[in-house]
């Protein structure tokens, strides 16, 4: 009775945006990774509706006149990506604001609702990585008699998905460092809806059914500016504060909570993704410099 009372009082402090995540996680039957107490079943269950949504979005695009090409398949995946980020980011923000910000912090001692919400959010994100790897790098690139045929970019994204999943899962395994995973996912996903919309609009502009939509190029140009600004904020300005503090905290305080070899792996992954984003950072800076906010060109100014 005392434990139940504590749990009830504990749940009164739950941010509203997290209640649905907690309810979903608690109601989901648990399937644990062998030898651990990590529930992997929630991730697998999340991958199913994401896969279904991708198929639904694809057929919706067919209905609106898109051709049955790789571009349409790609765009449908981008729509699902927007849904994933839009659901994930508010939850991550609520989590980061609800507890003291210590990237290397232990999970032990946190409120029960916080622990369940963390497992739900990181499990959902892992489920997205599973879904996208299965749909994007197996099902949709499968060639009869050959198997999945991946480009160099496909292999890069697949590697990103695998390593990101390992990062999130390992923080759940050692029950520490989860805040580092959440803050990186937050700033990584914050610009994602605008990026995916940009990619969708790029494909739309090439579709015959969209060529008569006169406002589409303007929408593309405006969204491209918004995405570029958001990307610069996340990958340059925010990263300038997040990465040094995260590095210091993991190396100095984190060694008490997680094995040093694992911390070094986390940092390697962090900086690998950050350095991998440098080309896009330069592209985003050029886009803003040549856009309506900073360009004196009248043609741009009309946007």
PDB file of C-alpha atoms in Angstrom:
ATOM      1  CA  UNK A   1       0.000   0.000   0.000  1.00  0.00           C
ATOM      2  CA  UNK A   2       2.816   2.411   0.847  1.00  0.00           C
ATOM      3  CA  UNK A   3       4.520   1.778  -2.511  1.00  0.00           C
ATOM      4  CA  UNK A   4       1.224   2.310  -4.360  1.00  0.00           C
ATOM      5  CA  UNK A   5       0.655   5.573  -2.477  1.00  0.00           C
ATOM      6  CA  UNK A   6       4.131   6.824  -3.387  1.00  0.00           C
ATOM      7  CA  UNK A   7       3.531   5.905  -7.038  1.00  0.00           C
ATOM      8  CA  UNK A   8       0.188   7.776  -7.072  1.00  0.00           C
ATOM      9  CA  UNK A   9       1.696  10.890  -5.469  1.00  0.00           C
ATOM     10  CA  UNK A  10       4.687  10.624  -7.802  1.00  0.00           C
ATOM     11  CA  UNK A  11       2.460  10.559 -10.893  1.00  0.00           C
ATOM     12  CA  UNK A  12       0.769  13.818  -9.916  1.00  0.00           C
ATOM     13  CA  UNK A  13       3.902  15.706 -10.978  1.00  0.00           C
ATOM     14  CA  UNK A  14       3.997  14.224 -14.482  1.00  0.00           C
ATOM     15  CA  UNK A  15       4.072  16.785 -17.334  1.00  0.00           C
ATOM     16  CA  UNK A  16       0.900  16.360 -19.383  1.00  0.00           C
ATOM     17  CA  UNK A  17       2.776  15.704 -22.624  1.00  0.00           C
ATOM     18  CA  UNK A  18       4.416  12.652 -21.038  1.00  0.00           C
ATOM     19  CA  UNK A  19       1.282  10.982 -19.662  1.00  0.00           C
ATOM     20  CA  UNK A  20       0.380   9.245 -22.923  1.00  0.00           C
ATOM     21  CA  UNK A  21       3.944   7.956 -23.312  1.00  0.00           C
ATOM     22  CA  UNK A  22       3.949   6.559 -19.798  1.00  0.00           C
ATOM     23  CA  UNK A  23       0.525   4.969 -20.245  1.00  0.00           C
ATOM     24  CA  UNK A  24       1.577   3.336 -23.515  1.00  0.00           C
ATOM     25  CA  UNK A  25       4.804   2.000 -22.040  1.00  0.00           C
ATOM     26  CA  UNK A  26       3.195   0.644 -18.890  1.00  0.00           C
ATOM     27  CA  UNK A  27       0.387  -1.058 -20.820  1.00  0.00           C
ATOM     28  CA  UNK A  28       2.748  -2.667 -23.323  1.00  0.00           C
ATOM     29  CA  UNK A  29       3.666  -6.327 -22.637  1.00  0.00           C
ATOM     30  CA  UNK A  30       7.345  -6.528 -21.851  1.00  0.00           C
ATOM     31  CA  UNK A  31       9.831  -8.416 -24.035  1.00  0.00           C
ATOM     32  CA  UNK A  32      13.309  -8.155 -22.547  1.00  0.00           C
ATOM     33  CA  UNK A  33      16.624  -8.344 -24.342  1.00  0.00           C
ATOM     34  CA  UNK A  34      18.356 -11.577 -23.259  1.00  0.00           C
ATOM     35  CA  UNK A  35      20.407 -11.104 -20.117  1.00  0.00           C
ATOM     36  CA  UNK A  36      19.081  -7.571 -19.452  1.00  0.00           C
ATOM     37  CA  UNK A  37      16.047  -5.805 -18.026  1.00  0.00           C
ATOM     38  CA  UNK A  38      15.670  -3.656 -21.169  1.00  0.00           C
ATOM     39  CA  UNK A  39      12.200  -3.921 -22.669  1.00  0.00           C
ATOM     40  CA  UNK A  40      12.717  -4.255 -26.427  1.00  0.00           C
ATOM     41  CA  UNK A  41       9.118  -5.178 -27.146  1.00  0.00           C
ATOM     42  CA  UNK A  42       7.969  -1.553 -26.953  1.00  0.00           C
ATOM     43  CA  UNK A  43      10.384  -0.583 -29.737  1.00  0.00           C
ATOM     44  CA  UNK A  44       9.166  -3.418 -31.935  1.00  0.00           C
ATOM     45  CA  UNK A  45       5.551  -2.429 -31.331  1.00  0.00           C
ATOM     46  CA  UNK A  46       6.338   1.183 -32.245  1.00  0.00           C
ATOM     47  CA  UNK A  47       7.971   0.028 -35.486  1.00  0.00           C
ATOM     48  CA  UNK A  48       4.711  -1.571 -36.659  1.00  0.00           C
ATOM     49  CA  UNK A  49       2.462   1.551 -36.791  1.00  0.00           C
ATOM     50  CA  UNK A  50       5.341   3.549 -38.265  1.00  0.00           C
ATOM     51  CA  UNK A  51       5.664   0.972 -41.056  1.00  0.00           C
ATOM     52  CA  UNK A  52       1.905   0.995 -41.660  1.00  0.00           C
ATOM     53  CA  UNK A  53       1.846   4.797 -41.765  1.00  0.00           C
ATOM     54  CA  UNK A  54       4.601   4.823 -44.387  1.00  0.00           C
ATOM     55  CA  UNK A  55       2.535   2.521 -46.616  1.00  0.00           C
ATOM     56  CA  UNK A  56      -0.604   4.625 -46.063  1.00  0.00           C
ATOM     57  CA  UNK A  57       1.226   7.859 -46.886  1.00  0.00           C
ATOM     58  CA  UNK A  58       2.651   6.282 -50.036  1.00  0.00           C
ATOM     59  CA  UNK A  59      -0.792   5.300 -51.323  1.00  0.00           C
ATOM     60  CA  UNK A  60      -2.138   8.717 -50.345  1.00  0.00           C
ATOM     61  CA  UNK A  61       0.485  10.308 -52.598  1.00  0.00           C
ATOM     62  CA  UNK A  62      -0.495   7.907 -55.385  1.00  0.00           C
ATOM     63  CA  UNK A  63      -4.115   9.009 -54.905  1.00  0.00           C
ATOM     64  CA  UNK A  64      -3.136  12.670 -55.289  1.00  0.00           C
ATOM     65  CA  UNK A  65      -1.389  11.966 -58.586  1.00  0.00           C
ATOM     66  CA  UNK A  66       2.201  11.189 -57.654  1.00  0.00           C
ATOM     67  CA  UNK A  67       3.833   8.623 -59.934  1.00  0.00           C
ATOM     68  CA  UNK A  68       4.804   5.166 -58.736  1.00  0.00           C
ATOM     69  CA  UNK A  69       8.522   5.862 -58.531  1.00  0.00           C
ATOM     70  CA  UNK A  70      11.305   5.825 -55.973  1.00  0.00           C
ATOM     71  CA  UNK A  71      10.683   9.533 -55.364  1.00  0.00           C
ATOM     72  CA  UNK A  72       7.174   8.834 -54.099  1.00  0.00           C
ATOM     73  CA  UNK A  73       8.396   6.009 -51.873  1.00  0.00           C
ATOM     74  CA  UNK A  74      11.099   8.320 -50.525  1.00  0.00           C
ATOM     75  CA  UNK A  75       8.609  11.142 -49.876  1.00  0.00           C
ATOM     76  CA  UNK A  76       6.271   8.830 -47.968  1.00  0.00           C
ATOM     77  CA  UNK A  77       9.165   7.944 -45.668  1.00  0.00           C
ATOM     78  CA  UNK A  78       9.781  11.655 -45.102  1.00  0.00           C
ATOM     79  CA  UNK A  79       6.147  12.149 -44.037  1.00  0.00           C
ATOM     80  CA  UNK A  80       6.567   9.390 -41.443  1.00  0.00           C
ATOM     81  CA  UNK A  81       9.811  11.067 -40.358  1.00  0.00           C
ATOM     82  CA  UNK A  82       7.891  14.298 -39.709  1.00  0.00           C
ATOM     83  CA  UNK A  83       5.383  12.395 -37.573  1.00  0.00           C
ATOM     84  CA  UNK A  84       8.172  10.737 -35.597  1.00  0.00           C
ATOM     85  CA  UNK A  85      10.011  13.975 -34.834  1.00  0.00           C
ATOM     86  CA  UNK A  86       6.824  15.906 -34.061  1.00  0.00           C
ATOM     87  CA  UNK A  87       5.818  13.292 -31.491  1.00  0.00           C
ATOM     88  CA  UNK A  88       9.297  12.858 -30.006  1.00  0.00           C
ATOM     89  CA  UNK A  89      10.529  16.442 -29.575  1.00  0.00           C
ATOM     90  CA  UNK A  90       7.841  17.714 -27.130  1.00  0.00           C
ATOM     91  CA  UNK A  91       8.372  14.661 -24.937  1.00  0.00           C
ATOM     92  CA  UNK A  92      12.146  15.077 -24.923  1.00  0.00           C
ATOM     93  CA  UNK A  93      11.812  18.762 -24.035  1.00  0.00           C
ATOM     94  CA  UNK A  94       9.503  17.934 -21.127  1.00  0.00           C
ATOM     95  CA  UNK A  95      11.985  15.336 -19.890  1.00  0.00           C
ATOM     96  CA  UNK A  96      14.969  17.682 -20.107  1.00  0.00           C
ATOM     97  CA  UNK A  97      13.114  20.420 -18.214  1.00  0.00           C
ATOM     98  CA  UNK A  98      11.684  18.146 -15.529  1.00  0.00           C
ATOM     99  CA  UNK A  99      14.954  17.097 -13.861  1.00  0.00           C
ATOM    100  CA  UNK A 100      18.340  18.631 -13.113  1.00  0.00           C
ATOM    101  CA  UNK A 101      20.416  18.654 -16.291  1.00  0.00           C
ATOM    102  CA  UNK A 102      23.322  16.265 -15.694  1.00  0.00           C
ATOM    103  CA  UNK A 103      24.196  14.338 -18.907  1.00  0.00           C
ATOM    104  CA  UNK A 104      25.886  11.495 -17.007  1.00  0.00           C
ATOM    105  CA  UNK A 105      23.235  11.218 -14.284  1.00  0.00           C
ATOM    106  CA  UNK A 106      22.119   7.860 -12.978  1.00  0.00           C
ATOM    107  CA  UNK A 107      18.551   6.773 -13.574  1.00  0.00           C
ATOM    108  CA  UNK A 108      18.321   5.318 -10.085  1.00  0.00           C
ATOM    109  CA  UNK A 109      16.601   7.711  -7.700  1.00  0.00           C
ATOM    110  CA  UNK A 110      14.542   9.393 -10.421  1.00  0.00           C
ATOM    111  CA  UNK A 111      10.730   9.350 -10.089  1.00  0.00           C
ATOM    112  CA  UNK A 112       9.060   6.213 -11.412  1.00  0.00           C
ATOM    113  CA  UNK A 113       7.148   8.184 -14.038  1.00  0.00           C
ATOM    114  CA  UNK A 114      10.408   9.702 -15.270  1.00  0.00           C
ATOM    115  CA  UNK A 115      12.018   6.283 -15.646  1.00  0.00           C
ATOM    116  CA  UNK A 116       9.051   4.929 -17.593  1.00  0.00           C
ATOM    117  CA  UNK A 117       8.867   8.039 -19.782  1.00  0.00           C
ATOM    118  CA  UNK A 118      12.582   7.739 -20.568  1.00  0.00           C
ATOM    119  CA  UNK A 119      12.188   4.107 -21.589  1.00  0.00           C
ATOM    120  CA  UNK A 120       9.154   5.028 -23.700  1.00  0.00           C
ATOM    121  CA  UNK A 121      10.802   7.897 -25.574  1.00  0.00           C
ATOM    122  CA  UNK A 122      14.124   6.178 -26.220  1.00  0.00           C
ATOM    123  CA  UNK A 123      12.252   2.978 -27.029  1.00  0.00           C
ATOM    124  CA  UNK A 124      10.061   4.840 -29.520  1.00  0.00           C
ATOM    125  CA  UNK A 125      13.093   6.400 -31.173  1.00  0.00           C
ATOM    126  CA  UNK A 126      14.762   2.985 -31.348  1.00  0.00           C
ATOM    127  CA  UNK A 127      11.555   1.654 -32.897  1.00  0.00           C
ATOM    128  CA  UNK A 128      11.814   4.335 -35.568  1.00  0.00           C
ATOM    129  CA  UNK A 129      15.363   3.255 -36.362  1.00  0.00           C
ATOM    130  CA  UNK A 130      14.201  -0.364 -36.651  1.00  0.00           C
ATOM    131  CA  UNK A 131      11.249   0.557 -38.873  1.00  0.00           C
ATOM    132  CA  UNK A 132      13.283   2.834 -41.153  1.00  0.00           C
ATOM    133  CA  UNK A 133      16.066   0.276 -41.514  1.00  0.00           C
ATOM    134  CA  UNK A 134      13.605  -2.504 -42.343  1.00  0.00           C
ATOM    135  CA  UNK A 135      11.411  -0.505 -44.731  1.00  0.00           C
ATOM    136  CA  UNK A 136      14.007   1.772 -46.285  1.00  0.00           C
ATOM    137  CA  UNK A 137      17.001  -0.538 -46.521  1.00  0.00           C
ATOM    138  CA  UNK A 138      15.412  -3.956 -47.010  1.00  0.00           C
ATOM    139  CA  UNK A 139      11.803  -3.937 -48.249  1.00  0.00           C
ATOM    140  CA  UNK A 140      11.924  -0.926 -50.580  1.00  0.00           C
ATOM    141  CA  UNK A 141      15.325  -1.704 -52.113  1.00  0.00           C
ATOM    142  CA  UNK A 142      14.786  -5.441 -52.487  1.00  0.00           C
ATOM    143  CA  UNK A 143      15.528  -6.860 -55.922  1.00  0.00           C
ATOM    144  CA  UNK A 144      14.247 -10.376 -56.708  1.00  0.00           C
ATOM    145  CA  UNK A 145      17.068 -12.865 -56.896  1.00  0.00           C
ATOM    146  CA  UNK A 146      19.558 -10.345 -55.566  1.00  0.00           C
ATOM    147  CA  UNK A 147      18.269  -9.070 -52.233  1.00  0.00           C
ATOM    148  CA  UNK A 148      18.535  -5.515 -50.871  1.00  0.00           C
ATOM    149  CA  UNK A 149      20.673  -3.239 -53.049  1.00  0.00           C
ATOM    150  CA  UNK A 150      22.056  -0.311 -51.047  1.00  0.00           C
ATOM    151  CA  UNK A 151      23.858   2.796 -52.225  1.00  0.00           C
ATOM    152  CA  UNK A 152      26.771   4.318 -50.317  1.00  0.00           C
ATOM    153  CA  UNK A 153      24.362   6.841 -48.773  1.00  0.00           C
ATOM    154  CA  UNK A 154      22.065   3.992 -47.727  1.00  0.00           C
ATOM    155  CA  UNK A 155      24.920   2.271 -45.910  1.00  0.00           C
ATOM    156  CA  UNK A 156      25.790   5.540 -44.154  1.00  0.00           C
ATOM    157  CA  UNK A 157      22.214   6.055 -42.923  1.00  0.00           C
ATOM    158  CA  UNK A 158      21.919   2.411 -41.904  1.00  0.00           C
ATOM    159  CA  UNK A 159      25.116   2.736 -39.882  1.00  0.00           C
ATOM    160  CA  UNK A 160      23.751   5.890 -38.269  1.00  0.00           C
ATOM    161  CA  UNK A 161      20.560   4.063 -37.271  1.00  0.00           C
ATOM    162  CA  UNK A 162      22.455   1.112 -35.790  1.00  0.00           C
ATOM    163  CA  UNK A 163      24.913   3.246 -33.813  1.00  0.00           C
ATOM    164  CA  UNK A 164      22.193   5.601 -32.558  1.00  0.00           C
ATOM    165  CA  UNK A 165      20.134   2.636 -31.376  1.00  0.00           C
ATOM    166  CA  UNK A 166      23.179   1.200 -29.592  1.00  0.00           C
ATOM    167  CA  UNK A 167      23.802   4.541 -27.860  1.00  0.00           C
ATOM    168  CA  UNK A 168      20.229   4.794 -26.562  1.00  0.00           C
ATOM    169  CA  UNK A 169      20.018   1.134 -25.600  1.00  0.00           C
ATOM    170  CA  UNK A 170      23.358   1.179 -23.783  1.00  0.00           C
ATOM    171  CA  UNK A 171      22.262   4.121 -21.596  1.00  0.00           C
ATOM    172  CA  UNK A 172      19.209   2.084 -20.611  1.00  0.00           C
ATOM    173  CA  UNK A 173      21.473  -0.897 -19.929  1.00  0.00           C
ATOM    174  CA  UNK A 174      23.839   0.900 -17.530  1.00  0.00           C
ATOM    175  CA  UNK A 175      21.002   3.100 -16.218  1.00  0.00           C
ATOM    176  CA  UNK A 176      23.048   6.255 -16.702  1.00  0.00           C
ATOM    177  CA  UNK A 177      23.823   8.733 -19.461  1.00  0.00           C
ATOM    178  CA  UNK A 178      20.215   8.752 -20.673  1.00  0.00           C
ATOM    179  CA  UNK A 179      20.096  12.556 -20.406  1.00  0.00           C
ATOM    180  CA  UNK A 180      23.042  12.789 -22.802  1.00  0.00           C
ATOM    181  CA  UNK A 181      21.119  10.641 -25.278  1.00  0.00           C
ATOM    182  CA  UNK A 182      17.963  12.719 -24.868  1.00  0.00           C
ATOM    183  CA  UNK A 183      19.632  16.102 -25.312  1.00  0.00           C
ATOM    184  CA  UNK A 184      21.408  14.882 -28.453  1.00  0.00           C
ATOM    185  CA  UNK A 185      18.176  13.438 -29.821  1.00  0.00           C
ATOM    186  CA  UNK A 186      16.326  16.675 -28.998  1.00  0.00           C
ATOM    187  CA  UNK A 187      18.664  18.931 -30.967  1.00  0.00           C
ATOM    188  CA  UNK A 188      19.047  16.297 -33.681  1.00  0.00           C
ATOM    189  CA  UNK A 189      15.296  15.970 -34.197  1.00  0.00           C
ATOM    190  CA  UNK A 190      14.315  19.619 -33.705  1.00  0.00           C
ATOM    191  CA  UNK A 191      15.102  20.595 -37.301  1.00  0.00           C
ATOM    192  CA  UNK A 192      13.967  17.263 -38.723  1.00  0.00           C
ATOM    193  CA  UNK A 193      10.350  18.186 -39.611  1.00  0.00           C
ATOM    194  CA  UNK A 194      11.581  21.122 -41.697  1.00  0.00           C
ATOM    195  CA  UNK A 195      14.287  18.994 -43.326  1.00  0.00           C
ATOM    196  CA  UNK A 196      11.801  16.278 -44.265  1.00  0.00           C
ATOM    197  CA  UNK A 197       9.326  18.853 -45.566  1.00  0.00           C
ATOM    198  CA  UNK A 198      12.131  20.299 -47.687  1.00  0.00           C
ATOM    199  CA  UNK A 199      12.835  16.856 -49.150  1.00  0.00           C
ATOM    200  CA  UNK A 200       9.138  16.235 -49.814  1.00  0.00           C
ATOM    201  CA  UNK A 201       8.758  19.587 -51.578  1.00  0.00           C
ATOM    202  CA  UNK A 202      11.864  18.882 -53.682  1.00  0.00           C
ATOM    203  CA  UNK A 203      10.205  15.686 -54.925  1.00  0.00           C
ATOM    204  CA  UNK A 204       6.835  17.423 -55.326  1.00  0.00           C
ATOM    205  CA  UNK A 205       8.304  20.059 -57.625  1.00  0.00           C
ATOM    206  CA  UNK A 206       9.343  17.249 -59.993  1.00  0.00           C
ATOM    207  CA  UNK A 207       5.878  15.654 -60.081  1.00  0.00           C
ATOM    208  CA  UNK A 208       3.611  16.412 -63.032  1.00  0.00           C
ATOM    209  CA  UNK A 209       0.598  16.693 -60.742  1.00  0.00           C
ATOM    210  CA  UNK A 210       2.260  19.543 -58.839  1.00  0.00           C
ATOM    211  CA  UNK A 211       3.625  21.608 -61.713  1.00  0.00           C
ATOM    212  CA  UNK A 212       0.494  23.781 -61.816  1.00  0.00           C
ATOM    213  CA  UNK A 213       0.677  24.581 -58.098  1.00  0.00           C
ATOM    214  CA  UNK A 214       2.056  28.095 -58.420  1.00  0.00           C
ATOM    215  CA  UNK A 215       2.716  28.659 -54.702  1.00  0.00           C
ATOM    216  CA  UNK A 216       4.761  25.491 -54.254  1.00  0.00           C
ATOM    217  CA  UNK A 217       8.156  27.056 -55.186  1.00  0.00           C
ATOM    218  CA  UNK A 218       7.529  29.881 -52.706  1.00  0.00           C
ATOM    219  CA  UNK A 219       6.638  27.401 -49.975  1.00  0.00           C
ATOM    220  CA  UNK A 220       9.795  25.458 -50.760  1.00  0.00           C
ATOM    221  CA  UNK A 221      11.963  28.597 -50.558  1.00  0.00           C
ATOM    222  CA  UNK A 222      10.404  29.712 -47.261  1.00  0.00           C
ATOM    223  CA  UNK A 223      10.702  26.278 -45.663  1.00  0.00           C
ATOM    224  CA  UNK A 224      14.290  25.987 -46.880  1.00  0.00           C
ATOM    225  CA  UNK A 225      15.095  29.195 -45.013  1.00  0.00           C
ATOM    226  CA  UNK A 226      13.348  28.016 -41.850  1.00  0.00           C
ATOM    227  CA  UNK A 227      15.126  24.665 -41.974  1.00  0.00           C
ATOM    228  CA  UNK A 228      18.532  26.251 -42.576  1.00  0.00           C
ATOM    229  CA  UNK A 229      18.120  28.678 -39.675  1.00  0.00           C
ATOM    230  CA  UNK A 230      16.912  25.934 -37.349  1.00  0.00           C
ATOM    231  CA  UNK A 231      19.760  23.643 -38.425  1.00  0.00           C
ATOM    232  CA  UNK A 232      22.362  26.335 -37.788  1.00  0.00           C
ATOM    233  CA  UNK A 233      20.883  27.067 -34.359  1.00  0.00           C
ATOM    234  CA  UNK A 234      20.948  23.384 -33.402  1.00  0.00           C
ATOM    235  CA  UNK A 235      24.232  22.289 -34.979  1.00  0.00           C
ATOM    236  CA  UNK A 236      26.318  25.438 -34.441  1.00  0.00           C
ATOM    237  CA  UNK A 237      25.027  27.640 -31.630  1.00  0.00           C
ATOM    238  CA  UNK A 238      23.432  25.013 -29.371  1.00  0.00           C
ATOM    239  CA  UNK A 239      26.185  22.481 -30.104  1.00  0.00           C
ATOM    240  CA  UNK A 240      28.811  25.030 -29.008  1.00  0.00           C
ATOM    241  CA  UNK A 241      27.388  24.837 -25.480  1.00  0.00           C
ATOM    242  CA  UNK A 242      26.021  21.288 -25.389  1.00  0.00           C
ATOM    243  CA  UNK A 243      29.078  19.394 -26.636  1.00  0.00           C
ATOM    244  CA  UNK A 244      31.781  20.892 -24.368  1.00  0.00           C
ATOM    245  CA  UNK A 245      29.590  20.512 -21.279  1.00  0.00           C
ATOM    246  CA  UNK A 246      28.498  17.005 -22.261  1.00  0.00           C
ATOM    247  CA  UNK A 247      32.110  15.979 -22.866  1.00  0.00           C
ATOM    248  CA  UNK A 248      33.282  17.369 -19.531  1.00  0.00           C
ATOM    249  CA  UNK A 249      30.410  15.824 -17.611  1.00  0.00           C
ATOM    250  CA  UNK A 250      30.760  12.364 -19.143  1.00  0.00           C
ATOM    251  CA  UNK A 251      34.529  12.226 -18.712  1.00  0.00           C
ATOM    252  CA  UNK A 252      34.723  13.707 -15.190  1.00  0.00           C
ATOM    253  CA  UNK A 253      31.491  12.777 -13.441  1.00  0.00           C
ATOM    254  CA  UNK A 254      30.351  10.043 -15.774  1.00  0.00           C
ATOM    255  CA  UNK A 255      33.136   7.629 -14.897  1.00  0.00           C
ATOM    256  CA  UNK A 256      31.378   7.035 -11.573  1.00  0.00           C
ATOM    257  CA  UNK A 257      28.182   5.955 -13.328  1.00  0.00           C
ATOM    258  CA  UNK A 258      29.285   4.132 -16.491  1.00  0.00           C
ATOM    259  CA  UNK A 259      32.361   2.218 -17.747  1.00  0.00           C
ATOM    260  CA  UNK A 260      34.960   4.506 -19.297  1.00  0.00           C
ATOM    261  CA  UNK A 261      35.102   2.416 -22.499  1.00  0.00           C
ATOM    262  CA  UNK A 262      31.372   3.005 -22.955  1.00  0.00           C
ATOM    263  CA  UNK A 263      31.685   6.732 -22.283  1.00  0.00           C
ATOM    264  CA  UNK A 264      34.421   6.983 -24.913  1.00  0.00           C
ATOM    265  CA  UNK A 265      32.156   5.152 -27.369  1.00  0.00           C
ATOM    266  CA  UNK A 266      29.344   7.609 -26.626  1.00  0.00           C
ATOM    267  CA  UNK A 267      31.637  10.574 -27.241  1.00  0.00           C
ATOM    268  CA  UNK A 268      32.949   9.035 -30.449  1.00  0.00           C
ATOM    269  CA  UNK A 269      29.392   8.687 -31.698  1.00  0.00           C
ATOM    270  CA  UNK A 270      28.486  12.225 -30.605  1.00  0.00           C
ATOM    271  CA  UNK A 271      31.374  13.874 -32.389  1.00  0.00           C
ATOM    272  CA  UNK A 272      31.075  11.577 -35.385  1.00  0.00           C
ATOM    273  CA  UNK A 273      27.533  12.776 -36.028  1.00  0.00           C
ATOM    274  CA  UNK A 274      28.509  16.396 -35.384  1.00  0.00           C
ATOM    275  CA  UNK A 275      31.455  16.327 -37.789  1.00  0.00           C
ATOM    276  CA  UNK A 276      29.283  14.486 -40.293  1.00  0.00           C
ATOM    277  CA  UNK A 277      26.884  17.426 -40.262  1.00  0.00           C
ATOM    278  CA  UNK A 278      29.544  19.969 -41.309  1.00  0.00           C
ATOM    279  CA  UNK A 279      28.698  19.857 -45.052  1.00  0.00           C
ATOM    280  CA  UNK A 280      25.025  20.513 -44.262  1.00  0.00           C
ATOM    281  CA  UNK A 281      26.017  23.348 -41.915  1.00  0.00           C
ATOM    282  CA  UNK A 282      27.892  25.089 -44.748  1.00  0.00           C
ATOM    283  CA  UNK A 283      24.978  24.477 -47.115  1.00  0.00           C
ATOM    284  CA  UNK A 284      22.561  25.947 -44.578  1.00  0.00           C
ATOM    285  CA  UNK A 285      24.747  29.018 -44.037  1.00  0.00           C
ATOM    286  CA  UNK A 286      24.917  29.618 -47.790  1.00  0.00           C
ATOM    287  CA  UNK A 287      21.146  29.193 -48.064  1.00  0.00           C
ATOM    288  CA  UNK A 288      20.526  31.827 -45.387  1.00  0.00           C
ATOM    289  CA  UNK A 289      23.139  34.200 -46.847  1.00  0.00           C
ATOM    290  CA  UNK A 290      21.542  33.990 -50.292  1.00  0.00           C
ATOM    291  CA  UNK A 291      17.967  34.022 -48.991  1.00  0.00           C
ATOM    292  CA  UNK A 292      15.458  36.844 -48.481  1.00  0.00           C
ATOM    293  CA  UNK A 293      16.596  37.624 -44.924  1.00  0.00           C
ATOM    294  CA  UNK A 294      20.138  38.627 -45.874  1.00  0.00           C
ATOM    295  CA  UNK A 295      20.090  39.107 -49.636  1.00  0.00           C
ATOM    296  CA  UNK A 296      19.575  42.538 -51.153  1.00  0.00           C
ATOM    297  CA  UNK A 297      18.422  40.954 -54.401  1.00  0.00           C
ATOM    298  CA  UNK A 298      14.935  42.168 -55.188  1.00  0.00           C
ATOM    299  CA  UNK A 299      13.911  38.829 -56.604  1.00  0.00           C
ATOM    300  CA  UNK A 300      14.619  37.133 -53.307  1.00  0.00           C
ATOM    301  CA  UNK A 301      13.085  39.979 -51.386  1.00  0.00           C
ATOM    302  CA  UNK A 302       9.705  39.282 -52.962  1.00  0.00           C
ATOM    303  CA  UNK A 303       9.499  36.025 -51.025  1.00  0.00           C
TER     304      UNK A 303
END
